[in-house]
Amino acid sequence: MENKSLVSIDQYGRDDVIRILDNAARFENNPNRCLLEGKIAATLFFEPSTRTRLSFETAVLRLGGRVIGFQDASTTSSSKGESLKDTIRMVSNYADLIIMRHYLEGAARYASEITNVPVINAGDGANQHPSQTLLDLYSIRKTQNGLLEGKTIAIVGDLKYGRTVHSLISGMSHFNPTFHFVSPDELRMPDEQKQFCDRLGICYTEQDEFTPALINCSDIIYMTRVQRERFTDMEEYERVKNVYILRAEMLENCKPNLHILHPLPRVTEIAYNVDDTPQAYYFEQARNGLFTRQAIICEVLGINHLI
Ligand code: CP
């Protein structure tokens, strides 16, 4: 069944990305609009979330729609053995839009194939987090004088399991980026993403040291959390969990346009003294999620004319 579901950032070309970011800017100017009157969005969160769920729900409410759903699957009939297929079929009887986070890679695509109701992927395992990528691109554009082209982006931390970084590489691929991938050996960027860069001629380096030279040449540093929930070997997690910690003193010789992004939540990877520097942008980044998600909801529901 064909609908306008957003399951992967790869669905969107450069023009689509620019259109959505421009619409997000319109929502930032005026987030309260009656565009979803009479519509119901279902937020189905099979994994924990703070920002993604609350910003999507706020987006729907500020657009005049209503929200049903769950944030804890153990309170639903999936805990009695109901399949994802049946859950999606049921929810499709009630809602005009499904926003789903699931621990299984491919779950959002599967859901989109069994319903006519548009599905937005709010994160599927270690695979994709496309709405995060669009808010990341919105944030990069805002912090870089309105430009996405030609940016040098250091991506630091858990590059193996980090769905936000996998999506970010695809989303930025339209804008001639240079990437520096910084991770311990155990958490290196998967071959799939490196081969994607190779195919498109995107420059990247891989290193395990987070050096001053790297910090000082970057326009964006994208820090990530080492995700305990994705490890099967807890000893390995303990070995790598505190490997990179960004501190304010490390930013003394950075470029004037450098900004620090992080999808959040953070654990130890950004010291609290970074929060008071002009480079810290991660809380504004999370705020941008509201406007970007308003634009995404309108995109998948085919709501145009957002002047
Ligand atoms: N960035 C992000 O996905 O945050 P949450 O897990 O809190 O939704």
PDB file of C-alpha atoms and ligand atoms in Angstrom:
ATOM      1  CA  MET A   1       0.000   0.000   0.000  1.00  0.00           C
ATOM      2  CA  GLU A   2       1.447   3.353  -0.990  1.00  0.00           C
ATOM      3  CA  ASN A   3       1.248   6.306   1.334  1.00  0.00           C
ATOM      4  CA  LYS A   4       3.481   9.198   2.347  1.00  0.00           C
ATOM      5  CA  SER A   5       5.002   7.485   5.379  1.00  0.00           C
ATOM      6  CA  LEU A   6       8.441   8.647   6.517  1.00  0.00           C
ATOM      7  CA  VAL A   7      10.437   5.518   7.335  1.00  0.00           C
ATOM      8  CA  SER A   8      13.912   6.543   6.154  1.00  0.00           C
ATOM      9  CA  ILE A   9      15.651   9.835   5.451  1.00  0.00           C
ATOM     10  CA  ASP A  10      16.781   8.268   2.149  1.00  0.00           C
ATOM     11  CA  GLN A  11      13.272   8.886   0.808  1.00  0.00           C
ATOM     12  CA  TYR A  12      13.948  12.617   0.705  1.00  0.00           C
ATOM     13  CA  GLY A  13      16.055  14.320  -1.932  1.00  0.00           C
ATOM     14  CA  ARG A  14      17.705  17.699  -1.558  1.00  0.00           C
ATOM     15  CA  ASP A  15      14.598  19.662  -2.635  1.00  0.00           C
ATOM     16  CA  ASP A  16      12.405  17.720  -0.191  1.00  0.00           C
ATOM     17  CA  VAL A  17      14.809  18.456   2.649  1.00  0.00           C
ATOM     18  CA  ILE A  18      14.948  22.175   1.819  1.00  0.00           C
ATOM     19  CA  ARG A  19      11.143  22.380   1.551  1.00  0.00           C
ATOM     20  CA  ILE A  20      10.672  20.736   4.957  1.00  0.00           C
ATOM     21  CA  LEU A  21      13.308  22.947   6.605  1.00  0.00           C
ATOM     22  CA  ASP A  22      11.699  26.057   5.094  1.00  0.00           C
ATOM     23  CA  ASN A  23       8.319  24.932   6.427  1.00  0.00           C
ATOM     24  CA  ALA A  24       9.890  24.299   9.846  1.00  0.00           C
ATOM     25  CA  ALA A  25      11.101  27.918   9.804  1.00  0.00           C
ATOM     26  CA  ARG A  26       7.505  29.021   9.140  1.00  0.00           C
ATOM     27  CA  PHE A  27       6.364  27.017  12.146  1.00  0.00           C
ATOM     28  CA  GLU A  28       9.101  28.544  14.265  1.00  0.00           C
ATOM     29  CA  ASN A  29       7.628  31.969  13.427  1.00  0.00           C
ATOM     30  CA  ASN A  30       4.119  30.768  14.239  1.00  0.00           C
ATOM     31  CA  PRO A  31       3.751  27.301  15.807  1.00  0.00           C
ATOM     32  CA  ASN A  32       0.042  27.571  16.691  1.00  0.00           C
ATOM     33  CA  ARG A  33      -2.110  26.864  13.656  1.00  0.00           C
ATOM     34  CA  CYS A  34      -5.363  24.961  13.112  1.00  0.00           C
ATOM     35  CA  LEU A  35      -4.096  22.607  10.407  1.00  0.00           C
ATOM     36  CA  LEU A  36      -4.996  19.281  12.074  1.00  0.00           C
ATOM     37  CA  GLU A  37      -8.489  20.046  13.290  1.00  0.00           C
ATOM     38  CA  GLY A  38     -10.444  16.777  13.550  1.00  0.00           C
ATOM     39  CA  LYS A  39      -7.305  14.659  13.109  1.00  0.00           C
ATOM     40  CA  ILE A  40      -5.945  12.148  15.616  1.00  0.00           C
ATOM     41  CA  ALA A  41      -2.297  11.079  15.828  1.00  0.00           C
ATOM     42  CA  ALA A  42      -1.286   7.858  17.588  1.00  0.00           C
ATOM     43  CA  THR A  43       2.131   7.837  19.268  1.00  0.00           C
ATOM     44  CA  LEU A  44       3.247   4.232  19.758  1.00  0.00           C
ATOM     45  CA  PHE A  45       6.488   4.098  21.746  1.00  0.00           C
ATOM     46  CA  PHE A  46       7.843   0.585  22.236  1.00  0.00           C
ATOM     47  CA  GLU A  47      11.118   2.144  23.486  1.00  0.00           C
ATOM     48  CA  PRO A  48      11.660   4.999  25.963  1.00  0.00           C
ATOM     49  CA  SER A  49      11.738   8.592  24.751  1.00  0.00           C
ATOM     50  CA  THR A  50      11.520  12.102  26.136  1.00  0.00           C
ATOM     51  CA  ARG A  51      12.170  14.534  23.282  1.00  0.00           C
ATOM     52  CA  THR A  52      10.830  12.663  20.277  1.00  0.00           C
ATOM     53  CA  ARG A  53       7.506  11.675  21.812  1.00  0.00           C
ATOM     54  CA  LEU A  54       6.853  14.944  23.618  1.00  0.00           C
ATOM     55  CA  SER A  55       7.854  17.120  20.660  1.00  0.00           C
ATOM     56  CA  PHE A  56       5.695  15.102  18.254  1.00  0.00           C
ATOM     57  CA  GLU A  57       2.757  15.277  20.667  1.00  0.00           C
ATOM     58  CA  THR A  58       3.300  19.017  21.189  1.00  0.00           C
ATOM     59  CA  ALA A  59       3.498  19.446  17.422  1.00  0.00           C
ATOM     60  CA  VAL A  60       0.122  17.761  16.934  1.00  0.00           C
ATOM     61  CA  LEU A  61      -1.515  19.710  19.770  1.00  0.00           C
ATOM     62  CA  ARG A  62      -0.161  23.048  18.547  1.00  0.00           C
ATOM     63  CA  LEU A  63      -1.580  22.255  15.104  1.00  0.00           C
ATOM     64  CA  GLY A  64      -5.030  21.663  16.574  1.00  0.00           C
ATOM     65  CA  GLY A  65      -5.029  17.855  16.430  1.00  0.00           C
ATOM     66  CA  ARG A  66      -5.432  15.291  19.202  1.00  0.00           C
ATOM     67  CA  VAL A  67      -3.180  12.499  20.430  1.00  0.00           C
ATOM     68  CA  ILE A  68      -3.726   8.918  21.568  1.00  0.00           C
ATOM     69  CA  GLY A  69      -1.088   6.285  22.246  1.00  0.00           C
ATOM     70  CA  PHE A  70       1.286   4.765  24.741  1.00  0.00           C
ATOM     71  CA  GLN A  71       4.777   5.340  26.076  1.00  0.00           C
ATOM     72  CA  ASP A  72       5.135   1.964  27.755  1.00  0.00           C
ATOM     73  CA  ALA A  73       4.301  -1.085  25.666  1.00  0.00           C
ATOM     74  CA  SER A  74       4.076  -3.251  28.797  1.00  0.00           C
ATOM     75  CA  THR A  75       0.677  -1.642  29.446  1.00  0.00           C
ATOM     76  CA  THR A  76      -0.645  -2.692  26.018  1.00  0.00           C
ATOM     77  CA  SER A  77      -1.825  -5.963  24.543  1.00  0.00           C
ATOM     78  CA  SER A  78       1.590  -6.499  22.954  1.00  0.00           C
ATOM     79  CA  SER A  79       2.539  -7.746  26.447  1.00  0.00           C
ATOM     80  CA  LYS A  80      -0.129 -10.439  25.974  1.00  0.00           C
ATOM     81  CA  GLY A  81       1.467 -11.529  22.724  1.00  0.00           C
ATOM     82  CA  GLU A  82      -0.330  -9.346  20.187  1.00  0.00           C
ATOM     83  CA  SER A  83       1.768  -8.987  17.041  1.00  0.00           C
ATOM     84  CA  LEU A  84       2.981  -5.651  15.699  1.00  0.00           C
ATOM     85  CA  LYS A  85       0.886  -6.345  12.602  1.00  0.00           C
ATOM     86  CA  ASP A  86      -2.318  -6.631  14.626  1.00  0.00           C
ATOM     87  CA  THR A  87      -1.449  -3.607  16.762  1.00  0.00           C
ATOM     88  CA  ILE A  88      -0.921  -1.472  13.643  1.00  0.00           C
ATOM     89  CA  ARG A  89      -4.171  -2.722  12.118  1.00  0.00           C
ATOM     90  CA  MET A  90      -6.060  -1.848  15.275  1.00  0.00           C
ATOM     91  CA  VAL A  91      -4.553   1.603  15.662  1.00  0.00           C
ATOM     92  CA  SER A  92      -5.276   2.297  11.985  1.00  0.00           C
ATOM     93  CA  ASN A  93      -8.972   2.044  12.882  1.00  0.00           C
ATOM     94  CA  TYR A  94      -8.626   4.954  15.267  1.00  0.00           C
ATOM     95  CA  ALA A  95      -5.950   7.361  14.032  1.00  0.00           C
ATOM     96  CA  ASP A  96      -5.079   9.453  10.950  1.00  0.00           C
ATOM     97  CA  LEU A  97      -1.344   9.267  11.591  1.00  0.00           C
ATOM     98  CA  ILE A  98       0.934   6.790  13.392  1.00  0.00           C
ATOM     99  CA  ILE A  99       4.201   7.923  14.984  1.00  0.00           C
ATOM    100  CA  MET A 100       6.120   4.859  16.121  1.00  0.00           C
ATOM    101  CA  ARG A 101       9.386   4.076  17.911  1.00  0.00           C
ATOM    102  CA  HIS A 102      10.338   0.408  17.999  1.00  0.00           C
ATOM    103  CA  TYR A 103      13.369  -1.576  19.097  1.00  0.00           C
ATOM    104  CA  LEU A 104      13.408  -3.666  15.887  1.00  0.00           C
ATOM    105  CA  GLU A 105      15.202  -2.381  12.799  1.00  0.00           C
ATOM    106  CA  GLY A 106      12.745  -2.212   9.916  1.00  0.00           C
ATOM    107  CA  ALA A 107       9.662  -2.058  12.163  1.00  0.00           C
ATOM    108  CA  ALA A 108       8.518   1.301  10.774  1.00  0.00           C
ATOM    109  CA  ARG A 109       8.869   0.143   7.181  1.00  0.00           C
ATOM    110  CA  TYR A 110       6.930  -3.017   7.994  1.00  0.00           C
ATOM    111  CA  ALA A 111       4.186  -0.974   9.672  1.00  0.00           C
ATOM    112  CA  SER A 112       3.972   1.348   6.656  1.00  0.00           C
ATOM    113  CA  GLU A 113       3.448  -1.650   4.379  1.00  0.00           C
ATOM    114  CA  ILE A 114       0.430  -2.988   6.256  1.00  0.00           C
ATOM    115  CA  THR A 115      -1.618   0.184   6.675  1.00  0.00           C
ATOM    116  CA  ASN A 116      -2.892   3.079   4.602  1.00  0.00           C
ATOM    117  CA  VAL A 117      -2.399   5.417   7.538  1.00  0.00           C
ATOM    118  CA  PRO A 118       0.899   7.351   7.199  1.00  0.00           C
ATOM    119  CA  VAL A 119       3.603   6.115   9.576  1.00  0.00           C
ATOM    120  CA  ILE A 120       6.443   8.285  10.866  1.00  0.00           C
ATOM    121  CA  ASN A 121       9.507   6.406  12.055  1.00  0.00           C
ATOM    122  CA  ALA A 122      10.456   7.838  15.448  1.00  0.00           C
ATOM    123  CA  GLY A 123      13.473   5.502  15.630  1.00  0.00           C
ATOM    124  CA  ASP A 124      13.804   1.805  14.753  1.00  0.00           C
ATOM    125  CA  GLY A 125      16.562   0.008  16.643  1.00  0.00           C
ATOM    126  CA  ALA A 126      20.018   1.045  15.468  1.00  0.00           C
ATOM    127  CA  ASN A 127      18.723   1.749  11.967  1.00  0.00           C
ATOM    128  CA  GLN A 128      17.186   5.187  11.326  1.00  0.00           C
ATOM    129  CA  HIS A 129      15.802   8.254  13.076  1.00  0.00           C
ATOM    130  CA  PRO A 130      14.719  10.453  10.165  1.00  0.00           C
ATOM    131  CA  SER A 131      12.834  13.143  12.098  1.00  0.00           C
ATOM    132  CA  GLN A 132      15.951  13.624  14.254  1.00  0.00           C
ATOM    133  CA  THR A 133      17.989  14.110  11.086  1.00  0.00           C
ATOM    134  CA  LEU A 134      15.678  16.784   9.749  1.00  0.00           C
ATOM    135  CA  LEU A 135      15.849  18.687  13.034  1.00  0.00           C
ATOM    136  CA  ASP A 136      19.635  18.231  12.995  1.00  0.00           C
ATOM    137  CA  LEU A 137      19.800  19.703   9.493  1.00  0.00           C
ATOM    138  CA  TYR A 138      17.532  22.544  10.579  1.00  0.00           C
ATOM    139  CA  SER A 139      19.877  23.176  13.510  1.00  0.00           C
ATOM    140  CA  ILE A 140      23.009  23.022  11.359  1.00  0.00           C
ATOM    141  CA  ARG A 141      21.508  25.479   8.877  1.00  0.00           C
ATOM    142  CA  LYS A 142      20.505  27.872  11.658  1.00  0.00           C
ATOM    143  CA  THR A 143      23.934  27.833  13.275  1.00  0.00           C
ATOM    144  CA  GLN A 144      25.857  28.190  10.013  1.00  0.00           C
ATOM    145  CA  ASN A 145      24.408  31.416   8.616  1.00  0.00           C
ATOM    146  CA  GLY A 146      21.666  29.604   6.725  1.00  0.00           C
ATOM    147  CA  LEU A 147      24.079  27.317   4.863  1.00  0.00           C
ATOM    148  CA  LEU A 148      24.280  23.520   4.789  1.00  0.00           C
ATOM    149  CA  GLU A 149      26.854  23.291   1.981  1.00  0.00           C
ATOM    150  CA  GLY A 150      30.449  22.236   2.512  1.00  0.00           C
ATOM    151  CA  LYS A 151      30.444  21.776   6.277  1.00  0.00           C
ATOM    152  CA  THR A 152      33.058  19.821   8.215  1.00  0.00           C
ATOM    153  CA  ILE A 153      31.286  17.635  10.749  1.00  0.00           C
ATOM    154  CA  ALA A 154      32.986  15.572  13.454  1.00  0.00           C
ATOM    155  CA  ILE A 155      30.727  12.740  14.625  1.00  0.00           C
ATOM    156  CA  VAL A 156      31.908  11.383  17.948  1.00  0.00           C
ATOM    157  CA  GLY A 157      31.031   8.364  20.079  1.00  0.00           C
ATOM    158  CA  ASP A 158      28.820   5.404  19.278  1.00  0.00           C
ATOM    159  CA  LEU A 159      28.859   5.269  15.494  1.00  0.00           C
ATOM    160  CA  LYS A 160      27.974   1.588  15.336  1.00  0.00           C
ATOM    161  CA  TYR A 161      24.601   1.626  17.052  1.00  0.00           C
ATOM    162  CA  GLY A 162      23.754   5.316  16.693  1.00  0.00           C
ATOM    163  CA  ARG A 163      20.696   5.551  14.451  1.00  0.00           C
ATOM    164  CA  THR A 164      20.887   9.342  14.539  1.00  0.00           C
ATOM    165  CA  VAL A 165      24.340   9.344  12.951  1.00  0.00           C
ATOM    166  CA  HIS A 166      23.374   6.789  10.303  1.00  0.00           C
ATOM    167  CA  SER A 167      20.482   9.018   9.243  1.00  0.00           C
ATOM    168  CA  LEU A 168      22.597  12.170   9.505  1.00  0.00           C
ATOM    169  CA  ILE A 169      25.092  10.876   6.946  1.00  0.00           C
ATOM    170  CA  SER A 170      22.297  10.314   4.429  1.00  0.00           C
ATOM    171  CA  GLY A 171      20.606  13.613   5.174  1.00  0.00           C
ATOM    172  CA  MET A 172      23.816  15.654   4.820  1.00  0.00           C
ATOM    173  CA  SER A 173      24.905  13.784   1.693  1.00  0.00           C
ATOM    174  CA  HIS A 174      23.081  16.333  -0.504  1.00  0.00           C
ATOM    175  CA  PHE A 175      25.264  19.153   0.792  1.00  0.00           C
ATOM    176  CA  ASN A 176      28.878  18.165   0.093  1.00  0.00           C
ATOM    177  CA  PRO A 177      29.987  17.524   3.689  1.00  0.00           C
ATOM    178  CA  THR A 178      33.320  16.317   5.045  1.00  0.00           C
ATOM    179  CA  PHE A 179      32.913  13.879   7.917  1.00  0.00           C
ATOM    180  CA  HIS A 180      35.364  12.911  10.647  1.00  0.00           C
ATOM    181  CA  PHE A 181      34.209   9.731  12.370  1.00  0.00           C
ATOM    182  CA  VAL A 182      35.629   9.449  15.902  1.00  0.00           C
ATOM    183  CA  SER A 183      34.965   6.250  17.826  1.00  0.00           C
ATOM    184  CA  PRO A 184      36.662   3.420  19.666  1.00  0.00           C
ATOM    185  CA  ASP A 185      37.348   0.373  17.498  1.00  0.00           C
ATOM    186  CA  GLU A 186      34.349  -1.472  18.954  1.00  0.00           C
ATOM    187  CA  LEU A 187      31.939   1.276  17.861  1.00  0.00           C
ATOM    188  CA  ARG A 188      33.218   2.189  14.402  1.00  0.00           C
ATOM    189  CA  MET A 189      30.936   3.423  11.658  1.00  0.00           C
ATOM    190  CA  PRO A 190      29.420   0.393   9.888  1.00  0.00           C
ATOM    191  CA  ASP A 191      30.628  -0.467   6.390  1.00  0.00           C
ATOM    192  CA  GLU A 192      27.189   0.322   4.954  1.00  0.00           C
ATOM    193  CA  GLN A 193      27.524   4.023   5.797  1.00  0.00           C
ATOM    194  CA  LYS A 194      31.164   4.200   4.683  1.00  0.00           C
ATOM    195  CA  GLN A 195      30.331   2.522   1.381  1.00  0.00           C
ATOM    196  CA  PHE A 196      27.485   5.023   0.950  1.00  0.00           C
ATOM    197  CA  CYS A 197      30.014   7.859   1.360  1.00  0.00           C
ATOM    198  CA  ASP A 198      32.428   6.146  -1.044  1.00  0.00           C
ATOM    199  CA  ARG A 199      29.723   5.808  -3.700  1.00  0.00           C
ATOM    200  CA  LEU A 200      28.837   9.499  -3.466  1.00  0.00           C
ATOM    201  CA  GLY A 201      32.448  10.713  -3.254  1.00  0.00           C
ATOM    202  CA  ILE A 202      31.914  12.135   0.247  1.00  0.00           C
ATOM    203  CA  CYS A 203      35.218  12.729   2.092  1.00  0.00           C
ATOM    204  CA  TYR A 204      35.580  11.139   5.501  1.00  0.00           C
ATOM    205  CA  THR A 205      38.249  10.109   7.980  1.00  0.00           C
ATOM    206  CA  GLU A 206      38.103   7.543  10.787  1.00  0.00           C
ATOM    207  CA  GLN A 207      40.034   7.920  14.009  1.00  0.00           C
ATOM    208  CA  ASP A 208      39.906   6.836  17.610  1.00  0.00           C
ATOM    209  CA  GLU A 209      41.377  10.044  19.059  1.00  0.00           C
ATOM    210  CA  PHE A 210      39.339  13.176  19.659  1.00  0.00           C
ATOM    211  CA  THR A 211      42.196  15.598  19.019  1.00  0.00           C
ATOM    212  CA  PRO A 212      42.476  19.401  19.341  1.00  0.00           C
ATOM    213  CA  ALA A 213      43.240  19.580  15.594  1.00  0.00           C
ATOM    214  CA  LEU A 214      39.963  17.858  14.835  1.00  0.00           C
ATOM    215  CA  ILE A 215      37.971  20.126  17.154  1.00  0.00           C
ATOM    216  CA  ASN A 216      39.620  23.226  15.694  1.00  0.00           C
ATOM    217  CA  CYS A 217      38.845  22.379  12.051  1.00  0.00           C
ATOM    218  CA  SER A 218      35.165  21.479  12.611  1.00  0.00           C
ATOM    219  CA  ASP A 219      32.045  23.536  11.894  1.00  0.00           C
ATOM    220  CA  ILE A 220      29.867  21.081  13.793  1.00  0.00           C
ATOM    221  CA  ILE A 221      30.752  18.535  16.471  1.00  0.00           C
ATOM    222  CA  TYR A 222      27.996  15.959  16.785  1.00  0.00           C
ATOM    223  CA  MET A 223      28.445  14.153  20.096  1.00  0.00           C
ATOM    224  CA  THR A 224      26.583  10.915  20.796  1.00  0.00           C
ATOM    225  CA  ARG A 225      25.873   8.756  23.798  1.00  0.00           C
ATOM    226  CA  VAL A 226      27.267   5.234  24.073  1.00  0.00           C
ATOM    227  CA  GLN A 227      23.969   3.344  24.197  1.00  0.00           C
ATOM    228  CA  ARG A 228      24.003   0.801  26.977  1.00  0.00           C
ATOM    229  CA  GLU A 229      20.703  -0.682  25.783  1.00  0.00           C
ATOM    230  CA  ARG A 230      22.247  -1.853  22.462  1.00  0.00           C
ATOM    231  CA  PHE A 231      25.096  -3.866  24.025  1.00  0.00           C
ATOM    232  CA  THR A 232      24.866  -7.597  24.645  1.00  0.00           C
ATOM    233  CA  ASP A 233      28.314  -7.633  26.317  1.00  0.00           C
ATOM    234  CA  MET A 234      28.236  -5.338  29.387  1.00  0.00           C
ATOM    235  CA  GLU A 235      32.021  -5.607  29.839  1.00  0.00           C
ATOM    236  CA  GLU A 236      32.443  -4.074  26.404  1.00  0.00           C
ATOM    237  CA  TYR A 237      30.030  -1.273  27.369  1.00  0.00           C
ATOM    238  CA  GLU A 238      32.014  -0.559  30.547  1.00  0.00           C
ATOM    239  CA  ARG A 239      35.241  -0.368  28.494  1.00  0.00           C
ATOM    240  CA  VAL A 240      33.950   2.235  26.061  1.00  0.00           C
ATOM    241  CA  LYS A 241      31.251   4.190  27.902  1.00  0.00           C
ATOM    242  CA  ASN A 242      33.427   7.156  29.011  1.00  0.00           C
ATOM    243  CA  VAL A 243      35.935   7.155  26.202  1.00  0.00           C
ATOM    244  CA  TYR A 244      35.194  10.719  24.953  1.00  0.00           C
ATOM    245  CA  ILE A 245      34.237  13.619  27.163  1.00  0.00           C
ATOM    246  CA  LEU A 246      34.005  17.079  25.617  1.00  0.00           C
ATOM    247  CA  ARG A 247      34.955  19.838  28.105  1.00  0.00           C
ATOM    248  CA  ALA A 248      34.696  23.630  27.749  1.00  0.00           C
ATOM    249  CA  GLU A 249      38.490  24.083  27.862  1.00  0.00           C
ATOM    250  CA  MET A 250      38.802  21.977  24.682  1.00  0.00           C
ATOM    251  CA  LEU A 251      36.936  24.677  22.720  1.00  0.00           C
ATOM    252  CA  GLU A 252      39.426  27.512  23.286  1.00  0.00           C
ATOM    253  CA  ASN A 253      40.805  27.535  19.719  1.00  0.00           C
ATOM    254  CA  CYS A 254      37.711  26.445  17.816  1.00  0.00           C
ATOM    255  CA  LYS A 255      36.340  28.124  14.674  1.00  0.00           C
ATOM    256  CA  PRO A 256      33.987  31.046  15.392  1.00  0.00           C
ATOM    257  CA  ASN A 257      31.061  29.200  13.793  1.00  0.00           C
ATOM    258  CA  LEU A 258      31.572  25.909  15.649  1.00  0.00           C
ATOM    259  CA  HIS A 259      28.462  24.528  17.333  1.00  0.00           C
ATOM    260  CA  ILE A 260      28.063  21.422  19.446  1.00  0.00           C
ATOM    261  CA  LEU A 261      25.090  19.204  18.664  1.00  0.00           C
ATOM    262  CA  HIS A 262      23.868  16.101  20.467  1.00  0.00           C
ATOM    263  CA  PRO A 263      20.593  14.250  19.893  1.00  0.00           C
ATOM    264  CA  LEU A 264      20.326  13.826  23.698  1.00  0.00           C
ATOM    265  CA  PRO A 265      19.978  12.334  26.211  1.00  0.00           C
ATOM    266  CA  ARG A 266      23.602  12.843  27.258  1.00  0.00           C
ATOM    267  CA  VAL A 267      25.258  10.837  29.965  1.00  0.00           C
ATOM    268  CA  THR A 268      28.921  11.822  30.472  1.00  0.00           C
ATOM    269  CA  GLU A 269      30.093  12.691  26.951  1.00  0.00           C
ATOM    270  CA  ILE A 270      29.509  16.469  27.260  1.00  0.00           C
ATOM    271  CA  ALA A 271      30.696  17.983  30.528  1.00  0.00           C
ATOM    272  CA  TYR A 272      28.228  20.367  32.152  1.00  0.00           C
ATOM    273  CA  ASN A 273      30.659  23.275  31.794  1.00  0.00           C
ATOM    274  CA  VAL A 274      30.144  23.121  27.996  1.00  0.00           C
ATOM    275  CA  ASP A 275      26.510  24.182  28.530  1.00  0.00           C
ATOM    276  CA  ASP A 276      27.641  27.729  29.332  1.00  0.00           C
ATOM    277  CA  THR A 277      29.764  28.158  26.197  1.00  0.00           C
ATOM    278  CA  PRO A 278      28.506  29.908  23.044  1.00  0.00           C
ATOM    279  CA  GLN A 279      29.176  26.687  21.140  1.00  0.00           C
ATOM    280  CA  ALA A 280      26.593  24.615  23.053  1.00  0.00           C
ATOM    281  CA  TYR A 281      23.492  24.212  20.898  1.00  0.00           C
ATOM    282  CA  TYR A 282      21.936  20.890  21.961  1.00  0.00           C
ATOM    283  CA  PHE A 283      19.041  22.317  23.961  1.00  0.00           C
ATOM    284  CA  GLU A 284      18.079  24.687  21.131  1.00  0.00           C
ATOM    285  CA  GLN A 285      18.482  21.700  18.800  1.00  0.00           C
ATOM    286  CA  ALA A 286      15.867  19.802  20.822  1.00  0.00           C
ATOM    287  CA  ARG A 287      13.580  22.868  20.700  1.00  0.00           C
ATOM    288  CA  ASN A 288      13.955  22.926  16.909  1.00  0.00           C
ATOM    289  CA  GLY A 289      12.495  19.415  16.970  1.00  0.00           C
ATOM    290  CA  LEU A 290       9.046  20.841  17.615  1.00  0.00           C
ATOM    291  CA  PHE A 291       9.001  23.026  14.488  1.00  0.00           C
ATOM    292  CA  THR A 292      10.655  20.416  12.300  1.00  0.00           C
ATOM    293  CA  ARG A 293       8.172  17.763  13.419  1.00  0.00           C
ATOM    294  CA  GLN A 294       5.279  20.095  12.677  1.00  0.00           C
ATOM    295  CA  ALA A 295       6.667  20.380   9.145  1.00  0.00           C
ATOM    296  CA  ILE A 296       7.121  16.593   8.874  1.00  0.00           C
ATOM    297  CA  ILE A 297       3.561  15.900  10.018  1.00  0.00           C
ATOM    298  CA  CYS A 298       2.219  18.299   7.374  1.00  0.00           C
ATOM    299  CA  GLU A 299       4.459  16.704   4.748  1.00  0.00           C
ATOM    300  CA  VAL A 300       3.229  13.148   5.372  1.00  0.00           C
ATOM    301  CA  LEU A 301      -0.405  14.266   5.604  1.00  0.00           C
ATOM    302  CA  GLY A 302      -0.118  16.260   2.359  1.00  0.00           C
ATOM    303  CA  ILE A 303      -0.931  19.587   4.044  1.00  0.00           C
ATOM    304  CA  ASN A 304       0.508  22.375   1.887  1.00  0.00           C
ATOM    305  CA  HIS A 305       0.166  26.173   1.768  1.00  0.00           C
ATOM    306  CA  LEU A 306       1.885  26.923   5.059  1.00  0.00           C
ATOM    307  CA  ILE A 307       2.629  30.610   4.385  1.00  0.00           C
TER     308      ILE A 307
HETATM  309  N1   CP B   1      16.938  12.343  20.459  1.00  0.00           N
HETATM  310  C1   CP B   1      16.035  11.466  20.908  1.00  0.00           C
HETATM  311  O1   CP B   1      15.574  10.588  20.170  1.00  0.00           O
HETATM  312  O2   CP B   1      15.672  11.640  22.218  1.00  0.00           O
HETATM  313  P1   CP B   1      14.587  10.775  22.977  1.00  0.00           P
HETATM  314  O3   CP B   1      15.121   9.348  23.055  1.00  0.00           O
HETATM  315  O4   CP B   1      14.434  11.406  24.322  1.00  0.00           O
HETATM  316  O5   CP B   1      13.316  10.796  22.161  1.00  0.00           O
END
